[in-house]
């Protein structure tokens, strides 16, 4: 009986050793092929980056115009993504430049409004006199703030300008007119 158990144990041991040996052999073969593939890919990358592209010999006469067109088409096809990106960035740049111009224009308008406030004469206030039946043409205006000498016919124009009516400026002598 011991002989039979010994033979069974020996057979199982042989089978186990063969299974382990086969598994190790397959693993070793897989690792060797994987290392070869990695080395081959790395060698191809190095060759592509170092060596110039060479065209193989053509068996027959080639039509160079067709080949040139196909190369141009391929270049344009590959560059379309870059063109879209460039157009998008150009549009963004133009929008930002327009915004910058609008901001500069707003600043200029604010400066001009500030200068206009400085140049505008102070509000003319007339002193009410005692009740008179006749109005006098030469009433004395009182100026608050600054001493500005005014001509009687300009008083009405200044009042209209301060109220915000339509005003035209004569460039020749600077007279405000309606």
CSV table of C-alpha atoms in Angstrom, one decimal:
chain,number,residue,atom,x,y,z
A,1,UNK,CA,0.0,0.0,0.0
A,2,UNK,CA,2.9,2.3,0.8
A,3,UNK,CA,4.2,1.6,-2.7
A,4,UNK,CA,1.0,2.7,-4.3
A,5,UNK,CA,0.8,5.9,-2.2
A,6,UNK,CA,4.5,6.5,-3.0
A,7,UNK,CA,3.8,6.2,-6.7
A,8,UNK,CA,0.8,8.5,-6.5
A,9,UNK,CA,2.8,11.1,-4.6
A,10,UNK,CA,5.7,10.8,-7.1
A,11,UNK,CA,3.3,11.2,-10.0
A,12,UNK,CA,1.7,14.2,-8.4
A,13,UNK,CA,5.1,15.7,-7.7
A,14,UNK,CA,6.2,15.2,-11.4
A,15,UNK,CA,2.9,16.7,-12.6
A,16,UNK,CA,3.3,19.7,-10.3
A,17,UNK,CA,6.9,20.2,-11.3
A,18,UNK,CA,5.9,20.1,-15.0
A,19,UNK,CA,3.1,22.6,-14.4
A,20,UNK,CA,5.4,25.0,-12.6
A,21,UNK,CA,8.1,24.6,-15.2
A,22,UNK,CA,5.7,25.2,-18.1
A,23,UNK,CA,4.3,28.3,-16.3
A,24,UNK,CA,7.7,29.7,-15.6
A,25,UNK,CA,8.8,29.0,-19.2
A,26,UNK,CA,5.7,30.8,-20.6
A,27,UNK,CA,6.2,33.7,-18.3
A,28,UNK,CA,9.8,34.0,-19.3
A,29,UNK,CA,8.9,33.9,-23.0
A,30,UNK,CA,6.2,36.6,-22.5
A,31,UNK,CA,8.7,38.8,-20.7
A,32,UNK,CA,11.3,38.4,-23.4
A,33,UNK,CA,8.8,39.3,-26.1
A,34,UNK,CA,7.6,42.3,-24.2
A,35,UNK,CA,11.2,43.5,-23.7
A,36,UNK,CA,11.9,43.1,-27.4
A,37,UNK,CA,8.8,45.0,-28.4
A,38,UNK,CA,9.7,47.9,-26.0
A,39,UNK,CA,13.2,48.0,-27.3
A,40,UNK,CA,12.0,48.0,-30.9
A,41,UNK,CA,9.6,50.8,-30.3
A,42,UNK,CA,12.2,52.9,-28.6
A,43,UNK,CA,14.7,52.2,-31.4
A,44,UNK,CA,12.0,53.3,-34.0
A,45,UNK,CA,11.4,56.5,-32.0
A,46,UNK,CA,15.1,57.3,-31.9
A,47,UNK,CA,15.5,56.6,-35.6
A,48,UNK,CA,12.5,58.8,-36.5
A,49,UNK,CA,13.8,61.7,-34.5
A,50,UNK,CA,17.4,61.3,-35.7
A,51,UNK,CA,17.3,60.2,-39.3
A,52,UNK,CA,15.7,62.2,-42.1
A,53,UNK,CA,12.7,60.9,-43.9
A,54,UNK,CA,13.7,59.1,-47.0
A,55,UNK,CA,11.4,58.2,-49.8
A,56,UNK,CA,11.6,54.6,-51.0
A,57,UNK,CA,12.4,53.9,-54.7
A,58,UNK,CA,9.3,54.0,-56.8
A,59,UNK,CA,8.9,51.0,-59.1
A,60,UNK,CA,7.2,53.1,-61.9
A,61,UNK,CA,7.3,56.6,-63.1
A,62,UNK,CA,5.5,58.8,-60.6
A,63,UNK,CA,3.2,61.7,-61.3
A,64,UNK,CA,4.8,64.4,-59.2
A,65,UNK,CA,1.9,66.8,-59.5
A,66,UNK,CA,-0.5,64.4,-58.0
A,67,UNK,CA,1.9,63.6,-55.2
A,68,UNK,CA,2.5,67.3,-54.5
A,69,UNK,CA,-1.3,67.9,-54.3
A,70,UNK,CA,-1.7,64.9,-52.0
A,71,UNK,CA,1.0,66.3,-49.7
A,72,UNK,CA,-0.5,69.8,-49.8
A,73,UNK,CA,-3.9,68.3,-48.9
A,74,UNK,CA,-2.4,66.3,-46.1
A,75,UNK,CA,-0.6,69.4,-44.7
A,76,UNK,CA,-3.8,71.4,-44.9
A,77,UNK,CA,-5.8,68.7,-43.3
A,78,UNK,CA,-3.4,68.5,-40.4
A,79,UNK,CA,-3.2,72.3,-40.0
A,80,UNK,CA,-7.0,72.9,-40.0
A,81,UNK,CA,-7.0,72.4,-36.2
A,82,UNK,CA,-4.3,75.0,-35.9
A,83,UNK,CA,-6.1,77.5,-38.1
A,84,UNK,CA,-9.3,77.2,-36.1
A,85,UNK,CA,-7.3,77.7,-32.9
A,86,UNK,CA,-5.5,80.7,-34.5
A,87,UNK,CA,-8.9,82.2,-35.7
A,88,UNK,CA,-10.4,81.7,-32.2
A,89,UNK,CA,-7.5,83.4,-30.5
A,90,UNK,CA,-7.5,86.2,-33.1
A,91,UNK,CA,-11.2,86.8,-32.5
A,92,UNK,CA,-10.6,87.0,-28.7
A,93,UNK,CA,-7.7,89.4,-29.3
A,94,UNK,CA,-9.9,91.7,-31.5
A,95,UNK,CA,-12.7,91.6,-28.9
A,96,UNK,CA,-10.3,92.6,-26.1
A,97,UNK,CA,-8.8,95.4,-28.2
A,98,UNK,CA,-12.2,96.8,-29.0
A,99,UNK,CA,-13.1,96.6,-25.2
A,100,UNK,CA,-9.8,98.4,-24.5
A,101,UNK,CA,-10.7,101.1,-27.0
A,102,UNK,CA,-14.1,101.5,-25.5
A,103,UNK,CA,-12.6,101.9,-22.0
A,104,UNK,CA,-10.2,104.5,-23.4
A,105,UNK,CA,-13.1,106.4,-25.1
A,106,UNK,CA,-15.0,106.3,-21.7
A,107,UNK,CA,-12.0,107.8,-20.0
A,108,UNK,CA,-11.6,110.5,-22.6
A,109,UNK,CA,-15.3,111.3,-22.3
A,110,UNK,CA,-15.0,111.6,-18.6
A,111,UNK,CA,-12.0,113.9,-18.9
A,112,UNK,CA,-13.9,116.1,-21.4
A,113,UNK,CA,-16.9,116.2,-19.1
A,114,UNK,CA,-14.6,117.3,-16.3
A,115,UNK,CA,-13.1,120.0,-18.4
A,116,UNK,CA,-16.6,121.1,-19.5
A,117,UNK,CA,-17.6,121.5,-15.9
A,118,UNK,CA,-14.6,123.7,-15.3
A,119,UNK,CA,-15.2,125.8,-18.3
A,120,UNK,CA,-19.0,126.3,-17.8
A,121,UNK,CA,-19.7,129.5,-16.1
A,122,UNK,CA,-21.3,129.5,-12.7
A,123,UNK,CA,-25.0,129.6,-12.4
A,124,UNK,CA,-26.3,133.1,-12.9
A,125,UNK,CA,-28.8,134.1,-10.3
A,126,UNK,CA,-30.8,137.3,-10.6
A,127,UNK,CA,-31.5,139.3,-7.5
A,128,UNK,CA,-35.2,139.9,-7.1
A,129,UNK,CA,-35.9,143.6,-6.8
A,130,UNK,CA,-38.9,145.3,-5.4
A,131,UNK,CA,-42.1,144.9,-7.4
A,132,UNK,CA,-41.9,147.0,-10.5
A,133,UNK,CA,-44.4,147.3,-13.1
A,134,UNK,CA,-41.9,147.6,-15.9
A,135,UNK,CA,-39.1,145.3,-16.5
A,136,UNK,CA,-35.7,146.8,-17.0
A,137,UNK,CA,-33.6,145.4,-19.8
A,138,UNK,CA,-30.3,145.8,-18.0
A,139,UNK,CA,-30.7,143.8,-14.9
A,140,UNK,CA,-27.6,143.0,-13.0
A,141,UNK,CA,-26.9,139.3,-12.8
A,142,UNK,CA,-25.1,138.0,-9.7
A,143,UNK,CA,-22.5,135.4,-10.3
A,144,UNK,CA,-21.8,132.8,-7.7
A,145,UNK,CA,-18.3,131.5,-7.5
A,146,UNK,CA,-16.4,133.2,-10.3
A,147,UNK,CA,-16.4,136.7,-11.8
A,148,UNK,CA,-17.5,136.3,-15.4
A,149,UNK,CA,-18.3,139.3,-17.5
A,150,UNK,CA,-21.1,138.5,-19.9
A,151,UNK,CA,-22.7,140.3,-22.7
A,152,UNK,CA,-26.5,140.8,-22.3
A,153,UNK,CA,-27.3,138.8,-25.5
A,154,UNK,CA,-25.2,135.8,-24.3
A,155,UNK,CA,-27.2,135.4,-21.0
A,156,UNK,CA,-30.1,133.7,-22.7
A,157,UNK,CA,-27.7,131.4,-24.6
A,158,UNK,CA,-25.9,130.5,-21.4
A,159,UNK,CA,-29.2,129.7,-19.6
A,160,UNK,CA,-30.2,127.5,-22.5
A,161,UNK,CA,-26.8,125.7,-22.5
A,162,UNK,CA,-27.1,125.1,-18.7
A,163,UNK,CA,-30.5,123.7,-19.1
A,164,UNK,CA,-29.1,121.2,-21.7
A,165,UNK,CA,-30.8,122.5,-24.8
A,166,UNK,CA,-29.3,122.0,-28.3
A,167,UNK,CA,-26.2,124.1,-28.5
A,168,UNK,CA,-23.9,125.0,-31.4
A,169,UNK,CA,-20.5,126.5,-31.0
A,170,UNK,CA,-19.3,128.9,-33.6
A,171,UNK,CA,-15.6,128.0,-34.2
A,172,UNK,CA,-14.7,131.5,-35.4
A,173,UNK,CA,-15.3,133.4,-32.2
A,174,UNK,CA,-16.6,130.8,-29.7
A,175,UNK,CA,-20.1,132.2,-29.4
A,176,UNK,CA,-22.7,129.8,-28.2
A,177,UNK,CA,-25.7,129.7,-30.5
A,178,UNK,CA,-29.0,127.9,-30.8
